[in-house]
Coordinates of C-alpha atoms in Angstrom, one line a residue:
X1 CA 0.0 0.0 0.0
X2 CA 2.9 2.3 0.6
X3 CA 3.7 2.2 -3.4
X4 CA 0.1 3.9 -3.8
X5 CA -0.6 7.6 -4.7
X6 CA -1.4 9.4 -1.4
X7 CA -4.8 10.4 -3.0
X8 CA -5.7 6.5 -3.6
X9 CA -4.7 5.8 0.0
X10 CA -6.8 8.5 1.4
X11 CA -9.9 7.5 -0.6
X12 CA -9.2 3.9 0.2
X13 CA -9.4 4.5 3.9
X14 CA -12.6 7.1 3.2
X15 CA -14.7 3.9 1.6
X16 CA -13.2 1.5 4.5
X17 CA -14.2 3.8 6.9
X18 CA -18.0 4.4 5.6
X19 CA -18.2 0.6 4.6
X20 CA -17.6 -0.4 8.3
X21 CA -19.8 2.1 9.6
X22 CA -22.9 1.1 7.3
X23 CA -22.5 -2.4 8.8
X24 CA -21.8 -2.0 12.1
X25 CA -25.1 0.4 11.6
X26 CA -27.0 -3.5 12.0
X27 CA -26.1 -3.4 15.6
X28 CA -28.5 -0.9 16.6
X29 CA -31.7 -2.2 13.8
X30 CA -33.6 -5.1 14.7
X31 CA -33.3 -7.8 12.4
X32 CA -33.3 -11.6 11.8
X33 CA -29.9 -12.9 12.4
X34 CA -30.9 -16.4 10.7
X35 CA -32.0 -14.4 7.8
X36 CA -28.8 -12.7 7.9
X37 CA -26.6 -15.4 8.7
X38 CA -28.2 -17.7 5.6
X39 CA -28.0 -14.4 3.8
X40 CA -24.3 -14.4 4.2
X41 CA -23.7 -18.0 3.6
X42 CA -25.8 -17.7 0.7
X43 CA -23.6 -14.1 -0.6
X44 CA -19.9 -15.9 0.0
X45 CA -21.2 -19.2 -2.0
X46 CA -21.8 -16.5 -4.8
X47 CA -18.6 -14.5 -4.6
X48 CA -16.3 -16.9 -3.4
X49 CA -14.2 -16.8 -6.8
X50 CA -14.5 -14.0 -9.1
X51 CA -13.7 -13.8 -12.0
X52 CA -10.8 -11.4 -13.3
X53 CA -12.1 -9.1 -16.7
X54 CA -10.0 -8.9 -19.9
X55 CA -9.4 -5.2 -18.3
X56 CA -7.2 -7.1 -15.7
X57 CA -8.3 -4.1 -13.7
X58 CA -11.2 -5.2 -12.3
X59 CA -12.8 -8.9 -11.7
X60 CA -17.1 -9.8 -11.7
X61 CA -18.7 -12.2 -9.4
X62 CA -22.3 -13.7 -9.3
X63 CA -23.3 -12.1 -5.5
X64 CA -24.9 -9.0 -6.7
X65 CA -28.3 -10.7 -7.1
X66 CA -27.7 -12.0 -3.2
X67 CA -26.6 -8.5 -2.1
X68 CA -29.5 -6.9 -4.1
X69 CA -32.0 -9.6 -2.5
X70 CA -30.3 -9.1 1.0
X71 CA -31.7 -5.0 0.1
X72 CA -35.2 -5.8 -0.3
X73 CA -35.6 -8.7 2.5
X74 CA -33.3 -7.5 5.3
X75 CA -33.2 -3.6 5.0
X76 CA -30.0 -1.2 4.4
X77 CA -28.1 -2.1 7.3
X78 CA -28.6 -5.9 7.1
X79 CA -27.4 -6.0 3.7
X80 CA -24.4 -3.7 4.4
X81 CA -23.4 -6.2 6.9
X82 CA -24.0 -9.2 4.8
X83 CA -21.9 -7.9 1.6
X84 CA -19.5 -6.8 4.3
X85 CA -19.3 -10.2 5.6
X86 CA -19.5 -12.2 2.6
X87 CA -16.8 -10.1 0.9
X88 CA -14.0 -10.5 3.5
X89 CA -14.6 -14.6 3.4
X90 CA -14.1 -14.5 -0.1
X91 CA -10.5 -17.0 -1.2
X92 CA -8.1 -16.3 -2.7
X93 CA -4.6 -14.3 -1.8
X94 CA -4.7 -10.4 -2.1
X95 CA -3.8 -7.4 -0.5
X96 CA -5.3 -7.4 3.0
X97 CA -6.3 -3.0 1.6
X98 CA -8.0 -4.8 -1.3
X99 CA -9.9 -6.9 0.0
X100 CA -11.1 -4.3 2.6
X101 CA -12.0 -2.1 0.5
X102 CA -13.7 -4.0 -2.1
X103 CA -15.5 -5.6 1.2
X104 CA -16.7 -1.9 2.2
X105 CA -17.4 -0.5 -1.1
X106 CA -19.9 -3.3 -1.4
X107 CA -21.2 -2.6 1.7
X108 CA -21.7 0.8 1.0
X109 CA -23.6 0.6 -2.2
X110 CA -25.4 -2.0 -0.4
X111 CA -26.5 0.2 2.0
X112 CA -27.2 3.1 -0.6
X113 CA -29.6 1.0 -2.7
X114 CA -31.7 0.3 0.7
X115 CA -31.8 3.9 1.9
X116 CA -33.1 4.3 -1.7
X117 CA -35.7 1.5 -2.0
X118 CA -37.1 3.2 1.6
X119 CA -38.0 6.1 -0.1
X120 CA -39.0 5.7 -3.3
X121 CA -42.9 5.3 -2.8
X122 CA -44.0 1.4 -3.3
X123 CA -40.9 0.8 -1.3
X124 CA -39.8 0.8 2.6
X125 CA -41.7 -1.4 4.1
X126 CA -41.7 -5.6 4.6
X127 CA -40.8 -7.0 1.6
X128 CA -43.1 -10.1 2.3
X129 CA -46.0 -7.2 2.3
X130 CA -44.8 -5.1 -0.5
X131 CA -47.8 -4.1 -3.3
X132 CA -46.9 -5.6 -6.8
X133 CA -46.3 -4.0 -9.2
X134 CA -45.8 -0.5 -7.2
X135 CA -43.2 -2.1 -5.5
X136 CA -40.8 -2.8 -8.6
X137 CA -40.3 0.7 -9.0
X138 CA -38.7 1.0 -6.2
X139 CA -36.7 -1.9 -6.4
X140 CA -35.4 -0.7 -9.7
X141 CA -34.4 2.4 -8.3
X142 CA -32.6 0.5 -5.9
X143 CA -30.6 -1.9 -8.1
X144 CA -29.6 0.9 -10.2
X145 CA -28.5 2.7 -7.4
X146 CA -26.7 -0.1 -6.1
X147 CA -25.1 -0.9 -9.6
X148 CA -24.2 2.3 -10.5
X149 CA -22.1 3.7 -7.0
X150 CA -20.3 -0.1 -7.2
X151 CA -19.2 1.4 -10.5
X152 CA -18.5 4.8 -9.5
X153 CA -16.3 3.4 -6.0
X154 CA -14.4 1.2 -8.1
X155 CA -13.7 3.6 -11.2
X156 CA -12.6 6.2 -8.8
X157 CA -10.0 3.8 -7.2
X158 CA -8.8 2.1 -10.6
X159 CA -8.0 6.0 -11.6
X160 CA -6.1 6.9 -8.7
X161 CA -4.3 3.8 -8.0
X162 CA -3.8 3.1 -12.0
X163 CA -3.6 6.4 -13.1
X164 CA -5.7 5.4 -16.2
X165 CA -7.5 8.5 -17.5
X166 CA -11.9 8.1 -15.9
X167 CA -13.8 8.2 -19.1
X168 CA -11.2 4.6 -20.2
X169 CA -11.8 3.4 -16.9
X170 CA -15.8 3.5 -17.8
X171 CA -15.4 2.0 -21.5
X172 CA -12.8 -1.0 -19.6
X173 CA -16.0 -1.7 -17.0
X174 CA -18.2 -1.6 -19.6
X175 CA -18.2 -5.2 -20.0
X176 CA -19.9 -5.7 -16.4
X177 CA -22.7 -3.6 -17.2
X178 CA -25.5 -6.0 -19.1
X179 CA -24.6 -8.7 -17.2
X180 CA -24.6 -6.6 -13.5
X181 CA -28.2 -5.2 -14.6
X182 CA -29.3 -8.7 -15.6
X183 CA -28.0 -9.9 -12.1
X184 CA -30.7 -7.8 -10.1
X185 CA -33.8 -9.6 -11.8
X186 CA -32.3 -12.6 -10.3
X187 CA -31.7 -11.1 -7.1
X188 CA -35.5 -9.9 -7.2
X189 CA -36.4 -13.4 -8.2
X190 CA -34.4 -14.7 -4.7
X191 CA -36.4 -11.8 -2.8
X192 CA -39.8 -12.6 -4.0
X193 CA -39.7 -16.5 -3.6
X194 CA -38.3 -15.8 -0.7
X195 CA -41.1 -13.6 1.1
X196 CA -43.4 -15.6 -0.4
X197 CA -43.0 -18.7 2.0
X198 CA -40.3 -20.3 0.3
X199 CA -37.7 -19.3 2.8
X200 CA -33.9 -19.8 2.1
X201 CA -34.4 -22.7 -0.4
X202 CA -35.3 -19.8 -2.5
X203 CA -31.5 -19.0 -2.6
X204 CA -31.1 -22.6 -3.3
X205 CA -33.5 -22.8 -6.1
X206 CA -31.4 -19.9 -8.2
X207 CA -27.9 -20.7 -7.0
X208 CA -26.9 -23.2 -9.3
X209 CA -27.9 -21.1 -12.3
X210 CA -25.5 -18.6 -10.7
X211 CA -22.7 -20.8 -10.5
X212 CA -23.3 -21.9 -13.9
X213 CA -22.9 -17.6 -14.8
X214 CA -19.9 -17.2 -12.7
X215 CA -18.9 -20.3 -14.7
X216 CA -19.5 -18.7 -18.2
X217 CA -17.8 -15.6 -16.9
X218 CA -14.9 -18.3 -16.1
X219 CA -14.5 -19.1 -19.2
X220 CA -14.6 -15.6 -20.9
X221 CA -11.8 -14.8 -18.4
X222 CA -9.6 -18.5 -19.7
X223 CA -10.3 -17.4 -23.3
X224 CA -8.5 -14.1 -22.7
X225 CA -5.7 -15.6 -20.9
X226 CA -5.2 -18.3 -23.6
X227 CA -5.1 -14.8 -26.2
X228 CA -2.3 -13.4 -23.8
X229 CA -0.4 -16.4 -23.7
X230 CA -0.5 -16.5 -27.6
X231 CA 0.6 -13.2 -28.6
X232 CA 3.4 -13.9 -25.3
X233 CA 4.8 -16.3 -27.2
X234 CA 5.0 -14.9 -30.3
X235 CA 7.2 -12.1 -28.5
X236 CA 9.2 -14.6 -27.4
X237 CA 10.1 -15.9 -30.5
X238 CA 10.7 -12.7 -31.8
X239 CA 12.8 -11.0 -29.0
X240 CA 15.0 -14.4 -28.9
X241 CA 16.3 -13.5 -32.2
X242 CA 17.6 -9.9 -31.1
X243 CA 19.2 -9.1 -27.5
X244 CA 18.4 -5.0 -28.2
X245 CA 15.0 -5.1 -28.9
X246 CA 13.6 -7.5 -26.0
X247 CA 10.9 -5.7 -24.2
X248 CA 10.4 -3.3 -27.6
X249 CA 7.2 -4.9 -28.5
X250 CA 5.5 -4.3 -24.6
X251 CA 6.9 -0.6 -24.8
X252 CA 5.1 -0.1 -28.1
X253 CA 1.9 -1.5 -26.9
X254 CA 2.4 0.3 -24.1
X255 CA 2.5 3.7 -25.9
X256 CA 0.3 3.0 -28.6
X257 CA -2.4 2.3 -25.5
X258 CA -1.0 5.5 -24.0
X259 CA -2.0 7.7 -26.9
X260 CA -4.8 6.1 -27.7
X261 CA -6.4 7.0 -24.0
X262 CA -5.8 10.2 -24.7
X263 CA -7.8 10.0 -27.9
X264 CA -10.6 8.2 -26.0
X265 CA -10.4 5.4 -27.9
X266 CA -13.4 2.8 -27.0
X267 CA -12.3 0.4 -24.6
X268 CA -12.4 -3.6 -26.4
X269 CA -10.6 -1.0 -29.3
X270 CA -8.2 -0.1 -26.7
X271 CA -7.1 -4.2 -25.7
X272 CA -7.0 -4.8 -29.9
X273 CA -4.7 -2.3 -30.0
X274 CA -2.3 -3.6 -27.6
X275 CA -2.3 -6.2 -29.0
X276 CA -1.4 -5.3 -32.4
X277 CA 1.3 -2.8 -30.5
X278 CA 2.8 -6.2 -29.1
X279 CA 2.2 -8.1 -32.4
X280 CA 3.9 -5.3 -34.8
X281 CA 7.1 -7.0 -35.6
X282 CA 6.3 -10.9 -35.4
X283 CA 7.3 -10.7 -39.1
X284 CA 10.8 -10.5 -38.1
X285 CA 10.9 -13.9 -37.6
X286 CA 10.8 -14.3 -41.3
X287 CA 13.7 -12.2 -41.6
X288 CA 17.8 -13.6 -40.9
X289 CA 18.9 -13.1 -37.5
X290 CA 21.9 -11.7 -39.1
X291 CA 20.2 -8.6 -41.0
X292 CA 18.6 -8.4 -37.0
X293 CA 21.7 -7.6 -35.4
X294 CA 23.9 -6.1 -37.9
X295 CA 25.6 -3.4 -36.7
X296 CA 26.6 -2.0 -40.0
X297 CA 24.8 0.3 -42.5
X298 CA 22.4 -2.6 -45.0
X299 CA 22.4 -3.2 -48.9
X300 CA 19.6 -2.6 -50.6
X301 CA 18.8 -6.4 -50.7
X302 CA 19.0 -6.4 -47.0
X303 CA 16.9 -3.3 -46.6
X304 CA 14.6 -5.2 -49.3
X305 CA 14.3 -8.2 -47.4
X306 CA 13.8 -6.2 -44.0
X307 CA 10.8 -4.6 -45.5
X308 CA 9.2 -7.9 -45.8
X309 CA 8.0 -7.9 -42.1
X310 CA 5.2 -6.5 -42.2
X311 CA 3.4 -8.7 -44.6
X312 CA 5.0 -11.4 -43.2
X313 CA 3.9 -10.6 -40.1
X314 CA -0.2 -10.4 -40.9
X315 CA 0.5 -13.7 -42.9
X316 CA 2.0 -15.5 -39.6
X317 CA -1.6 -14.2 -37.5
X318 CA -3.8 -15.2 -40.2
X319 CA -6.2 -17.1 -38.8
X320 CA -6.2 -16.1 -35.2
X321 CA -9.8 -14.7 -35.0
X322 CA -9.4 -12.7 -31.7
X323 CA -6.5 -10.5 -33.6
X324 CA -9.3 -8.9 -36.3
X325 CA -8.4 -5.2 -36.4
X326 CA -5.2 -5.3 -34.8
X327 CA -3.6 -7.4 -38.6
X328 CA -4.0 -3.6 -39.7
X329 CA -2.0 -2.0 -37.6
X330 CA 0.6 -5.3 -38.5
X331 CA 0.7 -4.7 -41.8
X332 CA 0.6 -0.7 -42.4
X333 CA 2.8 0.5 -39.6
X334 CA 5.3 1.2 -41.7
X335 CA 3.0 3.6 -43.8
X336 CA 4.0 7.1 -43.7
X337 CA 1.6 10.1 -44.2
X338 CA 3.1 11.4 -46.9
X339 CA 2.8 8.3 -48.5
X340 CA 6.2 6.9 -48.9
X341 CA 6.2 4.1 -46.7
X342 CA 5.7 0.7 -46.8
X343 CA 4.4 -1.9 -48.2
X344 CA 1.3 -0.4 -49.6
X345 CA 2.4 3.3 -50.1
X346 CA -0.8 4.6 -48.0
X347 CA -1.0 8.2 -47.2
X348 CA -2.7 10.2 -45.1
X349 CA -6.5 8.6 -43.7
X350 CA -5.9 5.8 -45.7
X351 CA -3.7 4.5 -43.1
X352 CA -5.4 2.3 -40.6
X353 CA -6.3 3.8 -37.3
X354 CA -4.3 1.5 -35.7
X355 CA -1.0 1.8 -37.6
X356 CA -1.1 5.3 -37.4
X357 CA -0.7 4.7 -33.8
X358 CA 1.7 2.2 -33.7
X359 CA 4.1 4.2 -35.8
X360 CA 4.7 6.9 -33.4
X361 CA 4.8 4.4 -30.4
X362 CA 7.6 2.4 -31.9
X363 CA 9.3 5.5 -33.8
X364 CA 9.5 6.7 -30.2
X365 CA 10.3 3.6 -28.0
X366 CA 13.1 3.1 -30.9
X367 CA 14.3 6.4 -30.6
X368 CA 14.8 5.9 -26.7
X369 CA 15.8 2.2 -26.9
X370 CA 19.7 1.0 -27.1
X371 CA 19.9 -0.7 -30.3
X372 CA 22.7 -3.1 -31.9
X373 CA 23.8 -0.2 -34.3
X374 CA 23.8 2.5 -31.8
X375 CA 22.8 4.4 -28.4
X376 CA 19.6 5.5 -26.8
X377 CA 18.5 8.9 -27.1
X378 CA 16.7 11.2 -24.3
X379 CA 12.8 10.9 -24.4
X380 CA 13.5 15.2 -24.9
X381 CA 15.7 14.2 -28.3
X382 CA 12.7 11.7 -29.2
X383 CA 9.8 14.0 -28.6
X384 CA 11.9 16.6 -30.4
X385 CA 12.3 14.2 -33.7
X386 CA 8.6 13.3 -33.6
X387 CA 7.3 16.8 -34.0
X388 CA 9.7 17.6 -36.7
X389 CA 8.8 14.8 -38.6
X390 CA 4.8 15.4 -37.8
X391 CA 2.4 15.7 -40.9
X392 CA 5.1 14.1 -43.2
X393 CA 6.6 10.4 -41.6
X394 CA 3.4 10.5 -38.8
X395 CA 0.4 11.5 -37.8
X396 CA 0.0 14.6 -36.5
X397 CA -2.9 13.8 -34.1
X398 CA -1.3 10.6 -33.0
X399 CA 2.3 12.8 -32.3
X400 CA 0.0 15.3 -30.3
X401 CA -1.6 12.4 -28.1
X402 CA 1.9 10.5 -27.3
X403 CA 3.7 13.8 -26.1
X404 CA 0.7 14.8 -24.3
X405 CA 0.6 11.0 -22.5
X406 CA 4.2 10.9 -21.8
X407 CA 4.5 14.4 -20.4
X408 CA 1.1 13.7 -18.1
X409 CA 2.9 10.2 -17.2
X410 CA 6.4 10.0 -17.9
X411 CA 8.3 7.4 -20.1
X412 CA 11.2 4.9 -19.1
X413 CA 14.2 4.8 -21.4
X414 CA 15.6 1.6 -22.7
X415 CA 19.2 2.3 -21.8
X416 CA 21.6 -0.1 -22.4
X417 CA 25.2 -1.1 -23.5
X418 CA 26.3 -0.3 -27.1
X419 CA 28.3 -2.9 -29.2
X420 CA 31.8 -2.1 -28.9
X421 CA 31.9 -2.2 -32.8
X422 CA 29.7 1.0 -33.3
X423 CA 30.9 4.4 -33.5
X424 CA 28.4 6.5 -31.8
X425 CA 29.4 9.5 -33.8
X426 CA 27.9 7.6 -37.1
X427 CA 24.2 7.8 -37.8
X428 CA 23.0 4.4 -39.5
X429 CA 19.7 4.3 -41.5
X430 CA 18.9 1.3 -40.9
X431 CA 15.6 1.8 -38.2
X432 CA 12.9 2.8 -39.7
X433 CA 11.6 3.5 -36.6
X434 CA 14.0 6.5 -36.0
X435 CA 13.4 9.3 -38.2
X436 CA 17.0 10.3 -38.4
X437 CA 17.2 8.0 -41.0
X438 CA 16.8 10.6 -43.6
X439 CA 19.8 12.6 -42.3
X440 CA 22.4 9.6 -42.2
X441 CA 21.0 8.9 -46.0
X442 CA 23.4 11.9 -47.0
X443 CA 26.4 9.9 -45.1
X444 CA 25.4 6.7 -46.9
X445 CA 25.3 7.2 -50.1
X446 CA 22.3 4.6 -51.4
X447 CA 18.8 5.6 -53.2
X448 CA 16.3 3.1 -50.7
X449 CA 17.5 4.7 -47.7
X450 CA 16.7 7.8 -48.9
X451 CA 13.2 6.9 -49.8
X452 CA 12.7 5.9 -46.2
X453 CA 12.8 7.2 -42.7
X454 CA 10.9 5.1 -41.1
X455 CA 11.9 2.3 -38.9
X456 CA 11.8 -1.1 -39.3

């Protein structure tokens, strides 16, 4: 916890605080403590094992329609104490400040949703006497109230202890919402089988289709680990075959993302375009290892067979549904705006989206990264070089959005040892990544590298 923002530790200990209080608040209202007590059992059976979203950020669990039931047959306070409860039994290892706080926050909206089903007329009275349909009313009022500050709490913390700009955090939990709002006819269900004589069974009757959601949810969550542990190894592969550019693809996806939030870019667009910023250069492994990790200016059939990538690249992900948008940003990153790039010549809008993007994330991250051929420069030196080359070798828009995202949140360099066989006072065109390029073209005397500044 000590790693955190100050302003995420003090709203962390604001929710703990007012979750605590709005359960202890059942110590001084009269209610059923079997009803509680089943309640509870009934709550940590549902959210025993959440499941983590693609967002990574955030996980879903199948309680809310026990927490929102709790609301309508217990009252504010019982319900509070129940989500509390059932929250702080849940397995798993984390943080003992996480689990506290996601414990309270619950709590709290818990507690909000029955304040709010009190009243809103047709509400705030024994469940078990409530007039249909008036009463629906307020129990929608109420499970909107209770999904909506759940979403609020935990956006609020995911901004300050991620640092991820609010309006991504929203499109990133967007995911939860259907399925949330779905969750509260079930919890209604619980509520009104319950009251109506069926007792706790009622919780029986609807638990195994919960567990059979939290299941589904399961599996969403495998399916997007078995997608990260694809494009993983496809990294691999590629990083084995040059020592200087391990971690490049990350950094890239890393920036593209970057920019990209500052653009408020929808969120599922957002994950697709990590992962083409990770994917970008898989078609190296199509080219030597030698051509890799030269350290020496390239022929033109080198610099021909270099350019290759890129197609290479979409061909190798072919296939792999879940990629879709991101094989455009793989193919045309080495497009320039002014149309002299590669392999398609694309200028201007033509240019995916995506690529656009991932040109000025890897332009940058090679700019700032050690390479075989020659030294890291300062993120000031790379920022520099990206606005000069702006409108012509990149986007404008997309140059804007980086500097803006680095400058809000800093960048880490790539700093490493240069290959005693390069003289740092000699520029080599050989990354199309590093707009420079153009100016060593006038030391090396040979027509290709002229034609390009980009980076490979």
């Amino acid at each position: 916890m000590r790693s955190l923002p100050h302003p995420a530790v003090a709203y962390i200990f604001v929710v703990m605080l007012a979750g605590c209080a709005a359960a202890a608040s059942v110590a001084v209202t009269h209610v059923s403590w079997a009803q509680v007590v089943l309640l509870t059992v009934l709550f940590w059976a549902s959210d025993f094992a959440p499941v983590v979203t693609r967002t990574r950020l955030l996980n879903v669990s199948t309680s809310f329609p026990v927490a929102f039931a709790a609301v309508l047959l217990a009252g504010p306070a019982a319900a509070s104490f129940v989500c509390l409860a059932g929250t702080l039994g849940r397995l798993g290892r984390i943080a003992w400040y996480k689990r506290v706080f996601n414990a309270c926050q619950v709590a709290i909206c818990a507690f909000a949703a029955g304040w709010v089903y009190d009243v809103i007329p047709g509400g705030g009275q024994d469940f078990a006497l409530a007039h249909f349909p008036r009463v629906l009313v307020a129990a929608a009022f109420a499970g909107f109230a209770q999904w909506s500050i759940n979403q609020i709490l935990v956006a609020i913390v995911i901004r300050l202890t991620a640092q991820i700009p609010l309006r991504n955090v929203w499109n990133g939990m967007s995911e939860t919402a259907f399925p949330s709002l779905g969750y509260g006819f079930i919890g209604l269900m619980i509520a009104v089988l319950w009251a109506g004589g069926v007792g706790p069974v009622a919780g029986l009757l609807v638990l195994a289709p919960m567990l059979i959601a939290r299941w589904a949810f399961k599996q969403y969550g495998e399916q997007h680990k078995a997608y990260e542990a694809t494009v993983a190894s496809l990294i691999r592969a590629v990083e084995t075959k040059d020592y200087y550019t391990r971690g490049h693809s990350e950094r890239v996806s890393k920036a593209s993302v970057m920019l990209a939030e500052k653009l408020n870019m929808r969120g599922d667009r957002l994950e697709m375009l990590r992962y083409a910023g990770m994917l970008h250069d898989v078609g190296k492994l199509g080219v030597p290892t030698k051509l890799l990790q030269k350290t020496g200016p390239l022929d033109d059939e080198e610099f021909a067979a270099i350019k290759l990538h890129p197609t290479r690249g979409v061909d190798m992900v072919t296939g792999i549904e879940f990629l879709d948008e991101a094989m455009q940003g793989i193919r045309h990153h080495h497009e320039r705006i002014d149309g002299l790039g590669y392999p398609d010549g694309l200028k201007g809008d033509e240019i995916p989206e995506f690529a656009r993007a991932i040109a000025v994330a890897d332009a940058f991250d090679s700019m700032t990264s050690t390479r075989s051929y020659r030294g890291a420069r300062s993120v000031e030196a790379a920022i520099a070089e990206l606005r000069h080359w702006s409108g012509t070798q990149f986007d404008p828009v997309m140059v804007g959005a980086l500097i803006a995202a680095v400058e809000e949140r800093g960048w880490e360099t790539s700093v490493g040892p240069v290959p005693e066989t390069v003289d740092p006072s000699v520029l080599v065109p050989r990354d199309h990544d590093d707009p420079s390029a153009d100016v060593a073209a006038a030391v090396i005397p040979s027509q290709s590298y002229g034609q390009h500044a980009e980076a490979f």
